[in-house]
Coordinates of C-alpha atoms and ligand atoms in Angstrom, one line a residue:
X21 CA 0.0 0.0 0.0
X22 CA 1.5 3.4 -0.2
X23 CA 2.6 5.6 2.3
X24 CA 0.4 8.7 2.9
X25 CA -0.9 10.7 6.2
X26 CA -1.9 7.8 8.8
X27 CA -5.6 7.2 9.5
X28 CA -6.1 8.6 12.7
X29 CA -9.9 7.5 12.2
X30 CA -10.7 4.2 11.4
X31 CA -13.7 3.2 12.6
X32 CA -14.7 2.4 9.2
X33 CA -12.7 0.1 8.6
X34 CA -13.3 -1.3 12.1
X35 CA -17.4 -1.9 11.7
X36 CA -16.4 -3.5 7.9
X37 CA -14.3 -6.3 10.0
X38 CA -16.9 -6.7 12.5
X39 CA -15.1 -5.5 15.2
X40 CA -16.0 -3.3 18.2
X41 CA -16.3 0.3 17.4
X42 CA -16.9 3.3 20.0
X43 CA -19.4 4.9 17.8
X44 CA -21.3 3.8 14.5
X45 CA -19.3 5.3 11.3
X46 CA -21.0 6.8 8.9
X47 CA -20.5 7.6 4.8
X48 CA -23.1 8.3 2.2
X49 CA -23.1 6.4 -1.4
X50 CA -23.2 9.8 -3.6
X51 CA -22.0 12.1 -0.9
X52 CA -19.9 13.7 -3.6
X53 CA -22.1 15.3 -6.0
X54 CA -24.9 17.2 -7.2
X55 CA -26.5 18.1 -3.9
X56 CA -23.4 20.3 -2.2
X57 CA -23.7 23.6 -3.8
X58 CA -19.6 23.3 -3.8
X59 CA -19.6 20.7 -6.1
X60 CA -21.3 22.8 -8.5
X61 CA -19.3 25.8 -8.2
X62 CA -16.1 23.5 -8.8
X63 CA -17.9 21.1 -11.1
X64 CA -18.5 24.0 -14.0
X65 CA -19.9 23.2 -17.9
X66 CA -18.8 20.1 -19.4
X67 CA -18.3 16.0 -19.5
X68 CA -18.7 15.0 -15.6
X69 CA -15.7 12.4 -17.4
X70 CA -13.1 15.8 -18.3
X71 CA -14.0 16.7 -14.2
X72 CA -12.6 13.2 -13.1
X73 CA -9.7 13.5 -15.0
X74 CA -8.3 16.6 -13.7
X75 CA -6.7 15.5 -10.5
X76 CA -6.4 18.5 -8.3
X77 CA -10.5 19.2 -9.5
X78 CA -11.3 15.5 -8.0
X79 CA -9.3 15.4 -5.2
X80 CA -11.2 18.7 -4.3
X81 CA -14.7 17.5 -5.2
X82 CA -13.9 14.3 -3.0
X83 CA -12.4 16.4 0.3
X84 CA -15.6 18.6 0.2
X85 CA -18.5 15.9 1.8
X86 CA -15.5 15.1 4.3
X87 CA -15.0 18.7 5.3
X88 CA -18.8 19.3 5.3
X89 CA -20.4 16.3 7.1
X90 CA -17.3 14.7 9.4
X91 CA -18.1 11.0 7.6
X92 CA -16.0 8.1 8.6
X93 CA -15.0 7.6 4.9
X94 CA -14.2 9.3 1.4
X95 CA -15.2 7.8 -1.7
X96 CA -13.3 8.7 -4.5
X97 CA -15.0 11.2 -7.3
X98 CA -15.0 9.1 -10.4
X99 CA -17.6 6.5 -11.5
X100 CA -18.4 3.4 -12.6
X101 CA -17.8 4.1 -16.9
X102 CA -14.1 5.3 -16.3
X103 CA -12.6 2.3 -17.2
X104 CA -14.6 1.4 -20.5
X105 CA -14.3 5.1 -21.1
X106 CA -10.5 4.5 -20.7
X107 CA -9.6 1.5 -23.2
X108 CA -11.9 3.2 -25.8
X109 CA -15.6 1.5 -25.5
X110 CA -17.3 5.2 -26.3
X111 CA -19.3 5.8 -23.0
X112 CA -20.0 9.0 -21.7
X113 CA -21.9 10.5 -19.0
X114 CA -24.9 12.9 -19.8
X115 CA -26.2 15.0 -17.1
X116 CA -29.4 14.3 -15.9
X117 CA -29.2 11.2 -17.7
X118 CA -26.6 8.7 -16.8
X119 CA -23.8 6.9 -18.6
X120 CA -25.1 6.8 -22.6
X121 CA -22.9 4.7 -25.0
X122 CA -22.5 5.2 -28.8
X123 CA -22.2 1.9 -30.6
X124 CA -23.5 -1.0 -27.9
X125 CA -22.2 -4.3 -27.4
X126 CA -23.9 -6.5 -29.5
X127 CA -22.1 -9.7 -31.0
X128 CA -18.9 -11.5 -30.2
X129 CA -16.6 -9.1 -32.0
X130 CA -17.4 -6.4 -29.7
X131 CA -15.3 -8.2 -27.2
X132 CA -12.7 -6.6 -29.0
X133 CA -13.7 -3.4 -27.8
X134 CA -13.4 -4.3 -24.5
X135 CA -9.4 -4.8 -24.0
X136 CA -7.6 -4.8 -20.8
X137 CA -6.7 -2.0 -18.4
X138 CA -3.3 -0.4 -18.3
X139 CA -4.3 1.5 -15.0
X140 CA -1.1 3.2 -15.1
X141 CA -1.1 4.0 -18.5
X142 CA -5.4 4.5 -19.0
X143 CA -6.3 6.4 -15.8
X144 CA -3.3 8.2 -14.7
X145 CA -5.2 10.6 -13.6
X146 CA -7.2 8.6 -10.9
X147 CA -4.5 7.4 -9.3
X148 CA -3.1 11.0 -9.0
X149 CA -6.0 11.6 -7.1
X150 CA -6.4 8.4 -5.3
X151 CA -2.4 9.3 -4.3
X152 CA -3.5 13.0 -3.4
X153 CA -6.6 12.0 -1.3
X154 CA -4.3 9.8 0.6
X155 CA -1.6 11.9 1.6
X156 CA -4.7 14.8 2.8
X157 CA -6.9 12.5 4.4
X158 CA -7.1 11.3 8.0
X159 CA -10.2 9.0 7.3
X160 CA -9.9 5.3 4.8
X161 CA -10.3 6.1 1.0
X162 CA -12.9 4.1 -0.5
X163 CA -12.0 2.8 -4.1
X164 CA -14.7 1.6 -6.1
X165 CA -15.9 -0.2 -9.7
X166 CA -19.2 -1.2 -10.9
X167 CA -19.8 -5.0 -11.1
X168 CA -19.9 -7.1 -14.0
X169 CA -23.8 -7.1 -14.6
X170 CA -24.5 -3.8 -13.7
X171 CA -21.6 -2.2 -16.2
X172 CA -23.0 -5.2 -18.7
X173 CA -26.4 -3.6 -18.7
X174 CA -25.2 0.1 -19.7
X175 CA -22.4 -1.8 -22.4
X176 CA -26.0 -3.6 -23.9
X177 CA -28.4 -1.3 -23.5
X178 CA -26.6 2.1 -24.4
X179 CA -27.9 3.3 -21.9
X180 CA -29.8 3.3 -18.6
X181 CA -32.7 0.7 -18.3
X182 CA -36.1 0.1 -16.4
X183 CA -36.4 -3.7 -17.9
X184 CA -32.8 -4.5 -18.5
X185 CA -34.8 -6.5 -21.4
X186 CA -31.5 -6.5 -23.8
X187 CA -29.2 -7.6 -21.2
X188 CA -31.3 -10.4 -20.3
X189 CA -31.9 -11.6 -23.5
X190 CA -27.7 -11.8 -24.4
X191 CA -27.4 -13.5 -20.8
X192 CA -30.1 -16.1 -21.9
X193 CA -29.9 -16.7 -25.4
X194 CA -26.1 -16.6 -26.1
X195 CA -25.0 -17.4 -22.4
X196 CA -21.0 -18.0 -23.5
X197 CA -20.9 -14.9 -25.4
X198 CA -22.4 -13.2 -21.6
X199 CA -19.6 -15.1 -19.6
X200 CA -17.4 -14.0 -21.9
X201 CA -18.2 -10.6 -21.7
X202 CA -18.6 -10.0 -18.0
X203 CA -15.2 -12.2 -17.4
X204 CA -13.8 -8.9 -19.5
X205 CA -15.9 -6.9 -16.8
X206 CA -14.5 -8.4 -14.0
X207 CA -11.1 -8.5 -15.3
X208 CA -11.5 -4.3 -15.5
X209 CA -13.1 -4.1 -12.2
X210 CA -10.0 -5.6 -10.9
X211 CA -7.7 -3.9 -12.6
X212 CA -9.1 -0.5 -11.5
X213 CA -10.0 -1.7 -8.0
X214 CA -6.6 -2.9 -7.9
X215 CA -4.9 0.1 -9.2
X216 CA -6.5 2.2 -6.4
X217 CA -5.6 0.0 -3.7
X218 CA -1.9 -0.1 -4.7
X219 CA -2.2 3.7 -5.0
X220 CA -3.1 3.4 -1.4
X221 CA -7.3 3.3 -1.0
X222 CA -8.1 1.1 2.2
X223 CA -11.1 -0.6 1.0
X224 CA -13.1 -1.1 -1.8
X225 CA -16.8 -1.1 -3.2
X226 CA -18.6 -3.7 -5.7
X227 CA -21.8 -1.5 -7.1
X228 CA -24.0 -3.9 -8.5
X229 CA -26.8 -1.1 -8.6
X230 CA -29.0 -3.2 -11.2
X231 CA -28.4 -6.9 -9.8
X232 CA -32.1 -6.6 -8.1
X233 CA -33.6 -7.3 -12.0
X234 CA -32.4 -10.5 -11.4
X235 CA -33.5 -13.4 -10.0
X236 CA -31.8 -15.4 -7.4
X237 CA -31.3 -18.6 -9.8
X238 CA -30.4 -15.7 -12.7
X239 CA -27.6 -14.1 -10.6
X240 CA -26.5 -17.2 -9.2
X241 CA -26.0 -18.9 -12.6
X242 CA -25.3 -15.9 -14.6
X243 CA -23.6 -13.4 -12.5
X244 CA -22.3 -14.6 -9.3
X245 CA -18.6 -16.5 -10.8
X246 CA -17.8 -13.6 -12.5
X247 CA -18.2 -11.5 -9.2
X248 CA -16.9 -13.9 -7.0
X249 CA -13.4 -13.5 -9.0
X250 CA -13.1 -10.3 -8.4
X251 CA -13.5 -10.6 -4.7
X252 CA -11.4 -13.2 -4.5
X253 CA -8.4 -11.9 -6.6
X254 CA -8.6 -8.7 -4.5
X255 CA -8.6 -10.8 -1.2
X256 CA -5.9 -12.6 -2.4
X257 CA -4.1 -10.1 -2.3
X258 CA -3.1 -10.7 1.1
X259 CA -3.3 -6.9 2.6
X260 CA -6.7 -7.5 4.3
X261 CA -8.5 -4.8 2.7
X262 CA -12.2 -4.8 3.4
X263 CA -14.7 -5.2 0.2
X264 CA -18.3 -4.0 0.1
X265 CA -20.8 -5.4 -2.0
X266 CA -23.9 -3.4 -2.6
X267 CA -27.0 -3.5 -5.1
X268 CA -30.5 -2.0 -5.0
X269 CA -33.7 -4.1 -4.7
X270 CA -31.1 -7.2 -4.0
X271 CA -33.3 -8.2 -0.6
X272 CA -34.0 -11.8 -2.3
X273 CA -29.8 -11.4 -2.9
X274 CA -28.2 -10.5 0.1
X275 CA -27.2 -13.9 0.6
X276 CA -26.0 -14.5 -2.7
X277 CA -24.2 -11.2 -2.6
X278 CA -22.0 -12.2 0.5
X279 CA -21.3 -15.4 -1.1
X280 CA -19.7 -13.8 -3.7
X281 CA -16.8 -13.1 -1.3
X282 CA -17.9 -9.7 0.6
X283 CA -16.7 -8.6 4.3
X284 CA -19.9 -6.2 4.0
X285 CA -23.1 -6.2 2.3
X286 CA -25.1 -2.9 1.3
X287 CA -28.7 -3.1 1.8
X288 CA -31.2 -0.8 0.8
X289 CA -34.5 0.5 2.4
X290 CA -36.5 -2.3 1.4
X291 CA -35.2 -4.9 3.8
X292 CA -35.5 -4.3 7.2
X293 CA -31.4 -4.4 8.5
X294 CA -32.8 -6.3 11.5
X295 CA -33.8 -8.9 8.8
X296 CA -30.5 -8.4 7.0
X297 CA -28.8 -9.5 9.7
X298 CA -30.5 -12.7 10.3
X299 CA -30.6 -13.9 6.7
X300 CA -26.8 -13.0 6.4
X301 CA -25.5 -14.2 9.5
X302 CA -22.9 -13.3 12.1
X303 CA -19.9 -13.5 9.9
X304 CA -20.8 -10.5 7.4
X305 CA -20.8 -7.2 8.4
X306 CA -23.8 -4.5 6.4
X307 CA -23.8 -1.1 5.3
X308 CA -27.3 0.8 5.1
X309 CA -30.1 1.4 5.4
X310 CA -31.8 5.0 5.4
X311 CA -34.2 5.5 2.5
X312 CA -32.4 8.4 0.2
X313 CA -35.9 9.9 -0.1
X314 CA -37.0 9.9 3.3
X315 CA -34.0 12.0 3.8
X316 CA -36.0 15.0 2.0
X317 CA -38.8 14.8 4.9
X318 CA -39.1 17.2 7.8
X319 CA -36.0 16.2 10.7
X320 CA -38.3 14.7 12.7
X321 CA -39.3 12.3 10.7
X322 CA -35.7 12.0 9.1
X323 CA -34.1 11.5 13.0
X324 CA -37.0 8.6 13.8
X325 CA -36.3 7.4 10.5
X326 CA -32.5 6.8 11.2
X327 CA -32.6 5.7 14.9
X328 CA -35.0 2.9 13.6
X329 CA -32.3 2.0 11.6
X330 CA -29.8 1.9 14.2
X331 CA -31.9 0.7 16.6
X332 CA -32.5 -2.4 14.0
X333 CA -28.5 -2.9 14.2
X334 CA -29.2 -2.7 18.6
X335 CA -25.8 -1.8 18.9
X336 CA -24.1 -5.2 17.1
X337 CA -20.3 -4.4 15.7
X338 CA -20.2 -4.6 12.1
X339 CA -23.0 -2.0 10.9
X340 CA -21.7 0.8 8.7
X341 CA -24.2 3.8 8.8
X342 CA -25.4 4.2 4.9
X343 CA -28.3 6.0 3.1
X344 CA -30.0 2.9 1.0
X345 CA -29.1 4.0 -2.2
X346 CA -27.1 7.3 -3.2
X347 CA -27.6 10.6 -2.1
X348 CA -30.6 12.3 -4.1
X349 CA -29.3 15.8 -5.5
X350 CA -33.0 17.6 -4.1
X351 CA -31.3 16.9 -0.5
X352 CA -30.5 19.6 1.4
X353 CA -26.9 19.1 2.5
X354 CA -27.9 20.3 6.8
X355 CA -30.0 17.3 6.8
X356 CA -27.0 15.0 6.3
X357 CA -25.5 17.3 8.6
X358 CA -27.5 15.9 10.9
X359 CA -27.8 12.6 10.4
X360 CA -24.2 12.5 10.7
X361 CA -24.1 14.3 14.2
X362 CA -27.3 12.3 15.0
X363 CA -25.3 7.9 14.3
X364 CA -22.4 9.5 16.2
X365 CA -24.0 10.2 19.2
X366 CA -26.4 7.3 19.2
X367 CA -25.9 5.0 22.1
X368 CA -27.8 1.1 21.7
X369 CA -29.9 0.5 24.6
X370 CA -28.7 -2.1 25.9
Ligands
CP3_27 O1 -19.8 10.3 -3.9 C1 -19.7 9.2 -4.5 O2 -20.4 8.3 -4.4 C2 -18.5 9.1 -5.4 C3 -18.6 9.2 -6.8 C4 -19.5 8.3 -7.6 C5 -20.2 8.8 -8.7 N1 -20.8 7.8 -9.4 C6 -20.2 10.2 -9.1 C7 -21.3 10.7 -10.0 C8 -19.8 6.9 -7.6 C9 -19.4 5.9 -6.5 C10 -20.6 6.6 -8.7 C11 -21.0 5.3 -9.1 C12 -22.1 5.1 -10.1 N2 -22.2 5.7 -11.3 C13 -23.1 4.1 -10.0 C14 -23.2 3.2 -8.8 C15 -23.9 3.8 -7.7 C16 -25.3 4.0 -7.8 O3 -25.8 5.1 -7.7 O4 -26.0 3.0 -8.0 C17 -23.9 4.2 -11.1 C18 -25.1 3.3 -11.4 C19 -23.3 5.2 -12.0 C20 -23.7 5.7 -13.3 C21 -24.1 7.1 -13.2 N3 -23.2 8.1 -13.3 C22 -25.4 7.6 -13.0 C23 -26.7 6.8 -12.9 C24 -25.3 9.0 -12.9 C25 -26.3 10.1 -12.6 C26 -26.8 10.7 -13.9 C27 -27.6 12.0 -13.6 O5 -27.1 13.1 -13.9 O6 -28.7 11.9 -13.0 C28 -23.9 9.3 -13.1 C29 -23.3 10.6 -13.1 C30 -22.6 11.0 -11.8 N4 -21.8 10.1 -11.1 C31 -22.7 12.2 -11.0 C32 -21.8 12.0 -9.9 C33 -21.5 13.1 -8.9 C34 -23.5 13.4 -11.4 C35 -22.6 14.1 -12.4 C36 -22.8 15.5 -12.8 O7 -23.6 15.8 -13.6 O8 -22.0 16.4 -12.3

């Protein structure tokens, strides 16, 4: 790992090995972004893609939730596309919209389009700001990628999807053209995951925002060995660093999800984390759960909202305070303020 400023807070990394923590820590999915008025200001005109690849812009954009809300972790400012958009695919991100891509992947050839990563030689500039972040920060860096599926259905469809009805139909009707293409996935997700890690990030995060489309006998067949080798050639690695594994609408796949080699699973606000817990067992740690939108509600109802949450957890290690899904860009930016202040002062009853 490199060197950089030593983590004075780590109780992050802590509550993702299931260990004792003095305090619940707290991070949001999204806490970069469109809702700090910051962000926008530093943000400007332009591909969100030209943003990420200025170093001293991202390493800015990433420090600013940290400053603002005292979290227990950074996540770095890039996203999910920046490795296909780094070997060439043709993805971009359109504001508003999401990640839109020009020619799709459609038949075997395309595979061609998907070559390996050169992480020092196609993203330079993210681990510039991973190295940055690292030598600034006194709480873990979160590296991230998205997972094979989810970055399979944006590669298929063009674009976002409601139905995922493309994807599904390569996965089922040409299923060793679809292992072949998310082994290219997960051989990128690596690479990148990898690359931030070695640039010194002290955990990482699977987002396999889609998976929930699937069914548990679809993911299990389909998606779960190509997943599963990326976990397990990042834990193999031998430092220890802790992997997250998170998807929305994936309550009939948490336990598939922690199969696939996770130290934590996200959940979102469907599942009670009371209920996570039990169907994932005492060896898995979870991230979660607040509904993003019930963060837009008076406090009141936002504070009883999160201490049922934490109350749920009744003060076993291994619970990373989350939102269920990223931060919505309506939020106002006080109210995670809050909720912040609110998980570390929150005592279990015992
Ligand atoms: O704070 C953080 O979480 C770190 C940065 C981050 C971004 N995207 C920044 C971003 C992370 C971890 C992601 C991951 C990502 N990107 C996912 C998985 C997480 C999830 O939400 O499920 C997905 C599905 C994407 C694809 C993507 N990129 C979408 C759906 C969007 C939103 C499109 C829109 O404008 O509504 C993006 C763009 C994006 N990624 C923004 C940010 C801050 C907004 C960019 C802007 O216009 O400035």
């Amino acid at each position: 790992m490199a060197s950089g400023a030593p983590i004075n807070n780590d109780v992050f990394l802590r509550a993702c090995r299931g260990l004792p923590v003095d305090r619940v820590p707290v991070w949001f999915m999204r806490q970069a972004g469109r809702s700090l008025p910051e962000y926008h200001k530093m943000r400007g005109e332009g591909s969100m893609l030209e943003t990420i690849a200025r170093p001293e812009v991202a390493t800015e954009i990433t420090l600013q939730p940290v400053r603002r809300y005292g979290v227990d972790a950074a996540i770095l400012y890039s996203d999910i596309v920046v490795p296909t958009h780094a070997i060439g695919f043709g993805v971009d991100i359109v504001p508003g919209v999401g990640p839109v891509v020009e020619y799709p992947f459609r038949e075997a050839r395309d595979l061609d389009r998907l070559r390996p990563l050169d992480p020092e030689t196609d993203t330079p500039h993210v681990l510039e700001t991973v190295r940055n972040l690292v030598a600034e920060l006194d709480v873990p860096l979160i590296a991230f990628a998205g997972a094979p599926f989810t970055m399979a259905s944006y590669l298929v469809e063009g674009g976002p999807s409601r139905t995922h009805a493309l994807t599904k139909r390569l996965m089922h009707g040409e299923p060793d053209l679809w292992i072949a293409l998310l082994d290219r996935l997960a051989d990128l997700a690596i690479a990148s995951i990898g690359s931030q890690l070695d640039a010194g990030a002290s955990a990482f995060q699977l987002f396999d925002s889609w998976a929930g489309a699937l069914a548990p006998d679809e993911y299990r067949q389909f998606v779960l060995p190509a997943s599963q080798r990326i976990f397990a050639e990042l834990g193999g690695r031998g430092d220890g660093v802790p992997g997250i594994h998170f998807g929305v609408g994936t309550g009939e796949l948490l336990e598939l999800l922690a199969k696939a080699g996770a130290d934590v699973v996200g959940v979102d606000w469907r599942v009670h984390l009371d209920d996570a817990r039990e169907r994932l067992g005492p060896d898995v740690a979870v991230q979660g759960n607040l509904d993003p939108a019930a963060v837009l509600a008076p406090w009141s109802v936002v504070a009883e909202r999160a201490i049922d949450v934490l109350d749920r957890n009744a003060g076993q290690p291994g619970h990373v305070f989350n939102l269920g899904h990223g931060v919505l860009p309506e939020t106002d930016p006080e109210t995670l303020e809050r909720v912040v202040e609110l998980v570390h002062g929150y005592k279990a009853t015992p």
